[in-house]
Each structure stands twice: as structure tokens, then as C-alpha cells.
N, CA, C and O atoms as CSV, one atom per row, in Angstrom:
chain,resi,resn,atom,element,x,y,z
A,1,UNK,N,N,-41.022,26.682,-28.598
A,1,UNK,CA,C,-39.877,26.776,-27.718
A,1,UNK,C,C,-38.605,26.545,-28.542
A,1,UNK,O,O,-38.563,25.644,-29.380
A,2,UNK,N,N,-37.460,27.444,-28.279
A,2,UNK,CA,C,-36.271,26.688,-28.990
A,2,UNK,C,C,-35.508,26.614,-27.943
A,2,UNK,O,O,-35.420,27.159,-26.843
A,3,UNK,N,N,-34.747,25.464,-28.805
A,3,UNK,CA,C,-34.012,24.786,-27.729
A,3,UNK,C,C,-32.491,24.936,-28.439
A,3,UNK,O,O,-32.028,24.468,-29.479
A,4,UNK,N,N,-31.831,25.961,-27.208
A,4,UNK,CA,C,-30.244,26.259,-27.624
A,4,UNK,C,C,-29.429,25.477,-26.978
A,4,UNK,O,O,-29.858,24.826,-26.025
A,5,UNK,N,N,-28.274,25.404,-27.322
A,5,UNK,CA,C,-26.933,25.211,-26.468
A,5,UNK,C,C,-27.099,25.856,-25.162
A,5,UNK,O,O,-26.864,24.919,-24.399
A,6,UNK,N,N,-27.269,26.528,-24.683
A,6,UNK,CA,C,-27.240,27.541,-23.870
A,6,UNK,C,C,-28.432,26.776,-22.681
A,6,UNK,O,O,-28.190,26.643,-21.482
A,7,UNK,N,N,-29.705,26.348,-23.359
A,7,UNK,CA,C,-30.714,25.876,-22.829
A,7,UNK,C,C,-30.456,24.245,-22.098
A,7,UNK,O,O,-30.954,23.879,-21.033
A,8,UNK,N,N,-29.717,23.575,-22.825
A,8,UNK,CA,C,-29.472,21.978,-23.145
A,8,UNK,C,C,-28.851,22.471,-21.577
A,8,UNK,O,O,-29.630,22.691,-20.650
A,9,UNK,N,N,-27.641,22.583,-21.453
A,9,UNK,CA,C,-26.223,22.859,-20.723
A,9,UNK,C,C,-27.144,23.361,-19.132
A,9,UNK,O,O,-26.848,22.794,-18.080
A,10,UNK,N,N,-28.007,24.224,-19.158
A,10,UNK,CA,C,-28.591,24.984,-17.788
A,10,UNK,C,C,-29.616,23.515,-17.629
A,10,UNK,O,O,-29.572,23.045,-16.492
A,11,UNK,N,N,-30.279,22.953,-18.359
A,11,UNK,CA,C,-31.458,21.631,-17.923
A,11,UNK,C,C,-30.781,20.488,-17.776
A,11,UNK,O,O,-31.457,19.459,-17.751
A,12,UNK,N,N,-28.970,20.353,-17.613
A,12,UNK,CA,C,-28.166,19.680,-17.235
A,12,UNK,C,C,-27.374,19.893,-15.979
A,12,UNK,O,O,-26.864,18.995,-15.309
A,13,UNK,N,N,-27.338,20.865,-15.795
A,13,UNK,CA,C,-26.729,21.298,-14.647
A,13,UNK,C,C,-27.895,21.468,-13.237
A,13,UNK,O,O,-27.775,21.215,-12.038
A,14,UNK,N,N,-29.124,22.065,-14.144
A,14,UNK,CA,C,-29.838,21.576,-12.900
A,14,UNK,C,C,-30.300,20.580,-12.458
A,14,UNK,O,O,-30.811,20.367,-11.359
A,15,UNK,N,N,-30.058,19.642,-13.694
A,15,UNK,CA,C,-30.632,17.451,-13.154
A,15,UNK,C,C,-28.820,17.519,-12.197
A,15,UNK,O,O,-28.780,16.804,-11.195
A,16,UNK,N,N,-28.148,17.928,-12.366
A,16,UNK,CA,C,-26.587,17.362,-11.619
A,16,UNK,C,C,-26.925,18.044,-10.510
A,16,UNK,O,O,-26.518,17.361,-9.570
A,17,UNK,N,N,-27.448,19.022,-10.100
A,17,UNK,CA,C,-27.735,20.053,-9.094
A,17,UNK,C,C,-28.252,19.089,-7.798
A,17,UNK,O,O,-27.783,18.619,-6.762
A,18,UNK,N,N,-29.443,19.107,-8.494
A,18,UNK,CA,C,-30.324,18.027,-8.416
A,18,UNK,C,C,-30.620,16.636,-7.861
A,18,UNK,O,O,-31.537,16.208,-7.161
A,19,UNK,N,N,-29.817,16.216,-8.266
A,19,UNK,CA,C,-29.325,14.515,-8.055
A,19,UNK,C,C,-27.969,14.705,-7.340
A,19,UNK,O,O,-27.625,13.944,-6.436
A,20,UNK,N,N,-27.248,15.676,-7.738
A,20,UNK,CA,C,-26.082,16.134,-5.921
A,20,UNK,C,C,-26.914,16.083,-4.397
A,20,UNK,O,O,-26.800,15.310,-3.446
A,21,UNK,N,N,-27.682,17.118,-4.600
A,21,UNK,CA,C,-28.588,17.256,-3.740
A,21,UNK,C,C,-29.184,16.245,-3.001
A,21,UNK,O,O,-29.311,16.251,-1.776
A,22,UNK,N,N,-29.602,15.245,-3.878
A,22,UNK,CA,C,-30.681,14.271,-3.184
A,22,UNK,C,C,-29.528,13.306,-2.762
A,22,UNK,O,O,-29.817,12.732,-1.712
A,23,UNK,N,N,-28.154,12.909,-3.326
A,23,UNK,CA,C,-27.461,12.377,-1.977
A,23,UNK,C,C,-26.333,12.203,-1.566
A,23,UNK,O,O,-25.624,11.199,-1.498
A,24,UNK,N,N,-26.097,13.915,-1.107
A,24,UNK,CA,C,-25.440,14.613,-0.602
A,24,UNK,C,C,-25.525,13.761,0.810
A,24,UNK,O,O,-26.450,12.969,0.994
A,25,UNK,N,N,-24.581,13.962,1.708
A,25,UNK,CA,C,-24.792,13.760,2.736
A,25,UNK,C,C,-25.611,14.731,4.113
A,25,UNK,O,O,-25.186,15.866,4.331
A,26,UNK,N,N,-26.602,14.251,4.837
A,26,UNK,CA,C,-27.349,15.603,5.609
A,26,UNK,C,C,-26.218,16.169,6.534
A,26,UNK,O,O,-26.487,17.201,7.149
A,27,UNK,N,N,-25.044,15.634,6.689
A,27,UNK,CA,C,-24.442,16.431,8.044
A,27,UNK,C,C,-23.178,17.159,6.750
A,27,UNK,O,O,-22.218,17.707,7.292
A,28,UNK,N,N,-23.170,17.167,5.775
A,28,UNK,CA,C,-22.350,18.235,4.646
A,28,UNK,C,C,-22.430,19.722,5.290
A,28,UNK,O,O,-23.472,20.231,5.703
A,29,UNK,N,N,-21.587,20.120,5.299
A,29,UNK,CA,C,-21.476,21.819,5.530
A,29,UNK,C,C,-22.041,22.479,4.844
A,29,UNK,O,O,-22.591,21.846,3.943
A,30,UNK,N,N,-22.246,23.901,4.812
A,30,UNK,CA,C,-22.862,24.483,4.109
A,30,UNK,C,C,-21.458,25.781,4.281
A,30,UNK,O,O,-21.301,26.467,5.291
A,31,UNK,N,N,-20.533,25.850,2.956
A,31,UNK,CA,C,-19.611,26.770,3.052
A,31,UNK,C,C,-20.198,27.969,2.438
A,31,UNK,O,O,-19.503,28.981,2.348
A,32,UNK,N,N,-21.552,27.957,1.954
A,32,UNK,CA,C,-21.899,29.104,0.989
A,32,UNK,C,C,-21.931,30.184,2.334
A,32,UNK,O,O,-21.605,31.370,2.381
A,33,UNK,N,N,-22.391,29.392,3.260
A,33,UNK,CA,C,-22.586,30.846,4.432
A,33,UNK,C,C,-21.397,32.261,4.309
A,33,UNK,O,O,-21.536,33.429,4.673
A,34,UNK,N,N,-20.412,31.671,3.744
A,34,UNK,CA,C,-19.667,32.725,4.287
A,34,UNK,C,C,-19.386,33.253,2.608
A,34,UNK,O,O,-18.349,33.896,2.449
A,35,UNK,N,N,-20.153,33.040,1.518
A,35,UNK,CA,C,-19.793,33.741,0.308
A,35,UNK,C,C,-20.358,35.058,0.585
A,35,UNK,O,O,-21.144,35.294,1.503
A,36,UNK,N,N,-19.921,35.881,-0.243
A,36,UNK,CA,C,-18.641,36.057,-0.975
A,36,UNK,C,C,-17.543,36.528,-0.220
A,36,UNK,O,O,-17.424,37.355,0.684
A,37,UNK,N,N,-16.159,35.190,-1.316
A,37,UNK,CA,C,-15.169,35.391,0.044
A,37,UNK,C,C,-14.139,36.406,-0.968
A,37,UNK,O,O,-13.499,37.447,-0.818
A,38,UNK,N,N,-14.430,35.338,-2.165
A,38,UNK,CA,C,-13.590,36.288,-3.153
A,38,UNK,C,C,-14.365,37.140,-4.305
A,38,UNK,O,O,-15.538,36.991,-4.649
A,39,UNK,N,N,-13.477,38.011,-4.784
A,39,UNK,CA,C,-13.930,39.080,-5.954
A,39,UNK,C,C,-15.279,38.154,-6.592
A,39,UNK,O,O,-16.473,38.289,-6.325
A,40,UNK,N,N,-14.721,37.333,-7.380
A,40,UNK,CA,C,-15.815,36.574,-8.434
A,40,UNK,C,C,-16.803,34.860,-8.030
A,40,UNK,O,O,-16.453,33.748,-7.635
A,41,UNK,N,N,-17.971,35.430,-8.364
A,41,UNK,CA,C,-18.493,34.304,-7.818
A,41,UNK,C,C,-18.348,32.851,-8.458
A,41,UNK,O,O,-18.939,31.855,-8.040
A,42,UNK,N,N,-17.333,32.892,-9.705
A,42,UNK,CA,C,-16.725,31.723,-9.946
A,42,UNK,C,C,-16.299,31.101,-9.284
A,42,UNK,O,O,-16.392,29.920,-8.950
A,43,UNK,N,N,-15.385,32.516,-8.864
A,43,UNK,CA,C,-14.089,31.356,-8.013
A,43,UNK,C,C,-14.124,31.133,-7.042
A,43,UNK,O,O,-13.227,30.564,-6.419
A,44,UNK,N,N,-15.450,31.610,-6.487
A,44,UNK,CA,C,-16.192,30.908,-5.430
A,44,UNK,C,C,-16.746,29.660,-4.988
A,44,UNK,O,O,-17.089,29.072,-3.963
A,45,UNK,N,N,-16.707,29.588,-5.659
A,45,UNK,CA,C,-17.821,28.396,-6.624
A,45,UNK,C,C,-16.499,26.667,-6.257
A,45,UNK,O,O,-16.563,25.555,-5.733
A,46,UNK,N,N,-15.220,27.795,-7.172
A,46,UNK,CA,C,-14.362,27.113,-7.474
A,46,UNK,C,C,-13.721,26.439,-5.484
A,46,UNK,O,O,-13.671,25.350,-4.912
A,47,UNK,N,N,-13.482,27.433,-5.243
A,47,UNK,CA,C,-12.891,27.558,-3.516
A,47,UNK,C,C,-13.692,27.029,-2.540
A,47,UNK,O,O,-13.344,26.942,-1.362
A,48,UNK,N,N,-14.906,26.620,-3.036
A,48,UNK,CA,C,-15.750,25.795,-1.703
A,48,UNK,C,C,-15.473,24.705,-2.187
A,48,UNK,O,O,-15.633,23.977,-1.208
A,49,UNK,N,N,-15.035,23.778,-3.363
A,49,UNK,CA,C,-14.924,22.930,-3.886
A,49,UNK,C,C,-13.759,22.260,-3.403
A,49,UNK,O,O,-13.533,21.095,-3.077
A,50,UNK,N,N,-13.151,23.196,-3.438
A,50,UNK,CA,C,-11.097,22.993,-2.760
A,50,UNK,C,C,-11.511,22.618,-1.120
A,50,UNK,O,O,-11.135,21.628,-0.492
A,51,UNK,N,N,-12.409,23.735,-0.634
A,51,UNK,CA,C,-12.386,23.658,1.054
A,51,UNK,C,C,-13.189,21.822,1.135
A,51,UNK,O,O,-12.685,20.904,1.783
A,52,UNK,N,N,-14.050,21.746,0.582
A,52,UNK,CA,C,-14.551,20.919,1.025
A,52,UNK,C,C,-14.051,19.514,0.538
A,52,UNK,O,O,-14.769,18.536,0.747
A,53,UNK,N,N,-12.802,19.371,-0.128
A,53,UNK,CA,C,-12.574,18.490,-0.691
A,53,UNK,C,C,-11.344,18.546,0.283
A,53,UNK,O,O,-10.516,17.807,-0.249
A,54,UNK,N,N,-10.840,19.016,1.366
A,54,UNK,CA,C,-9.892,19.533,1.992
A,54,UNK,C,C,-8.303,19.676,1.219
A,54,UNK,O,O,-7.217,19.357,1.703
A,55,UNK,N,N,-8.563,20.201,0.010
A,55,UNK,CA,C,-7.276,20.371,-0.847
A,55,UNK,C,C,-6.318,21.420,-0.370
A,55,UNK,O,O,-6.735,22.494,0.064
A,56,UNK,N,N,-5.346,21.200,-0.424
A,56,UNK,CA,C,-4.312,22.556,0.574
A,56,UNK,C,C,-3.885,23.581,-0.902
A,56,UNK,O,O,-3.420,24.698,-0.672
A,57,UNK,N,N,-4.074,23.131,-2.382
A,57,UNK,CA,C,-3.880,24.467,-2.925
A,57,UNK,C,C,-4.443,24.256,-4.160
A,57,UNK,O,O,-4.428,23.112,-4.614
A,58,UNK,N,N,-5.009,25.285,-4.876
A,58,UNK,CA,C,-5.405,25.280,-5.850
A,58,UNK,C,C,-4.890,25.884,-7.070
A,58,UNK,O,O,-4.444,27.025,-6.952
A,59,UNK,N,N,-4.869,25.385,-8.124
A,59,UNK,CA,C,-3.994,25.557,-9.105
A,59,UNK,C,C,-4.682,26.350,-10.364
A,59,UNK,O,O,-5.455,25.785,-11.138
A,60,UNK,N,N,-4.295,27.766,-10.477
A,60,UNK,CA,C,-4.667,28.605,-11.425
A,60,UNK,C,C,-4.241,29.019,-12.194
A,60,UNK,O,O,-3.032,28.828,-12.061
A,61,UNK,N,N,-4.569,29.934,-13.690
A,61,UNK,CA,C,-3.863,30.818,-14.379
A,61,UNK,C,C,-3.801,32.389,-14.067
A,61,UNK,O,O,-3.372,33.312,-14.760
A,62,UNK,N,N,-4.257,32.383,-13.049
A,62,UNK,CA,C,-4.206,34.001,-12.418
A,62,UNK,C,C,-4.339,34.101,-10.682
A,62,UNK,O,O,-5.292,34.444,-9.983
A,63,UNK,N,N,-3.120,33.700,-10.365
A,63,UNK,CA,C,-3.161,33.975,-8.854
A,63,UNK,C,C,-3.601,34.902,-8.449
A,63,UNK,O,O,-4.535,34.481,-7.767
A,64,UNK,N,N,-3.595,35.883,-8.382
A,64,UNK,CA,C,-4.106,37.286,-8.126
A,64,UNK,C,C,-5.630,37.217,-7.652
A,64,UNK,O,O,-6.084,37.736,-6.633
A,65,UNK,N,N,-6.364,36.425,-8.657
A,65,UNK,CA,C,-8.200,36.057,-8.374
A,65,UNK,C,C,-8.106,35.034,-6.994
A,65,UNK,O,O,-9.113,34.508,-6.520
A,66,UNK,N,N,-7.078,34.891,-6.575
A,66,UNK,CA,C,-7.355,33.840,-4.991
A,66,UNK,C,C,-6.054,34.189,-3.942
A,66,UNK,O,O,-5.477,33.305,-3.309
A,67,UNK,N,N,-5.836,35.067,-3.899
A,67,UNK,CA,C,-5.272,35.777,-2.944
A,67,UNK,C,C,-5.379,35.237,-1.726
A,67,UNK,O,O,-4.528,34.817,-0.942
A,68,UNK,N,N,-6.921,35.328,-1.661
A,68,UNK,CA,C,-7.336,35.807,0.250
A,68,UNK,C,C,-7.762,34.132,0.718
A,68,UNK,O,O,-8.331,33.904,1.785
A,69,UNK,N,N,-7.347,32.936,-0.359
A,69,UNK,CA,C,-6.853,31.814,0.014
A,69,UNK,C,C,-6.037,31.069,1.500
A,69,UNK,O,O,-6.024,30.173,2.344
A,70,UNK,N,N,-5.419,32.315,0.947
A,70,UNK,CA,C,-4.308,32.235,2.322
A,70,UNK,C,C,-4.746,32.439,3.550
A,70,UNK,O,O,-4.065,32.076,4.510
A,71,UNK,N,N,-5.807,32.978,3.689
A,71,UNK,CA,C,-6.460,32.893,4.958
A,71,UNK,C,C,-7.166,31.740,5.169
A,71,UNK,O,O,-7.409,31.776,6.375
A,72,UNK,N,N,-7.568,30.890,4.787
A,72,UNK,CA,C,-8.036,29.545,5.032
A,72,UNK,C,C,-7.165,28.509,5.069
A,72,UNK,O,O,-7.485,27.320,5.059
A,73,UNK,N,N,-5.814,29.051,5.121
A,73,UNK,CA,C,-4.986,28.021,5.004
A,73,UNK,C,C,-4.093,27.793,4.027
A,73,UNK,O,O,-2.954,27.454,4.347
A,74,UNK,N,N,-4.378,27.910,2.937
A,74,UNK,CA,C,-4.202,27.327,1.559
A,74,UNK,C,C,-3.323,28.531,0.226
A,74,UNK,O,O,-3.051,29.731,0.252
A,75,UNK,N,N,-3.147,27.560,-0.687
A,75,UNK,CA,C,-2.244,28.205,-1.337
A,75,UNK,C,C,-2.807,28.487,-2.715
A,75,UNK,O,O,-3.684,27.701,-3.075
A,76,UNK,N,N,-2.556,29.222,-3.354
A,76,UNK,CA,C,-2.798,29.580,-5.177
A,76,UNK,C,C,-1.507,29.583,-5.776
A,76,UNK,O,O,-0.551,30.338,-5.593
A,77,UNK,N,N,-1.718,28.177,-6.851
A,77,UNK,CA,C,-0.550,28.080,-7.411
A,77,UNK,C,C,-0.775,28.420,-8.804
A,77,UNK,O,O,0.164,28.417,-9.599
């Protein structure tokens, strides 16, 4: 087996996955229902993070990738 950078980083993210998971709260939303909201599933990723943290704007280097922000309320700065 070799073991890359690449490998280390994914068997870390899934123990954080992981251990989010186990205690998470059971009445947590589930915002994935409504992906995909935007173009890229980054910044998807990125925008359930904002919703659920109830942040009113999120701060980028390319407004343009969070546009449709504004329909939830919220702003791209």
C-alpha cells in the first residue's frame, strides 16, 4: 500500500466526518436536501456552513460563485 498526501488528508477527513457525526445534534437540519443550490459543489459545501451557522454574509474572492445567496437572505462580500 502507499501511503500519499492525498491518502493521509481523505483518512482525516473521514475520522472528522465521523466524529462530527457521532455528536452532532439529532434534531440538526439536514440543508443538503436542497443541494445543489449553487454552480460548484464547494461552495456548497461552503453555504450550508454559513446557513447553518446563521451568518448573514459570506466573504469571498469571487462574488459571482454566490450570487443566488441572495435568495436566502444573505450577502457575498
Amino acid at each position: 500500500m502507499v501511503v500519499t498526501f492525498t491518502s493521509i488528508v481523505r483518512i482525516i477527513l473521514d475520522a472528522s466526518v465521523l466524529m462530527a457525526a457521532r455528536h452532532a445534534p439529532k434534531n440538526a437540519d439536514s440543508f443538503h436536501l436542497w443541494r445543489p443550490f449553487l454552480h460548484d459543489l464547494d461552495h456548497d459545501m461552503a453555504l450550508e456552513c454559513a446557513v447553518a451557522s446563521g451568518s448573514q454574509c459570506i466573504v469571498t474572492r469571487n462574488v459571482k460563485y454566490f450570487r443566488r445567496v441572495q435568495e436566502l437572505k444573505m450577502q457575498a462580500i
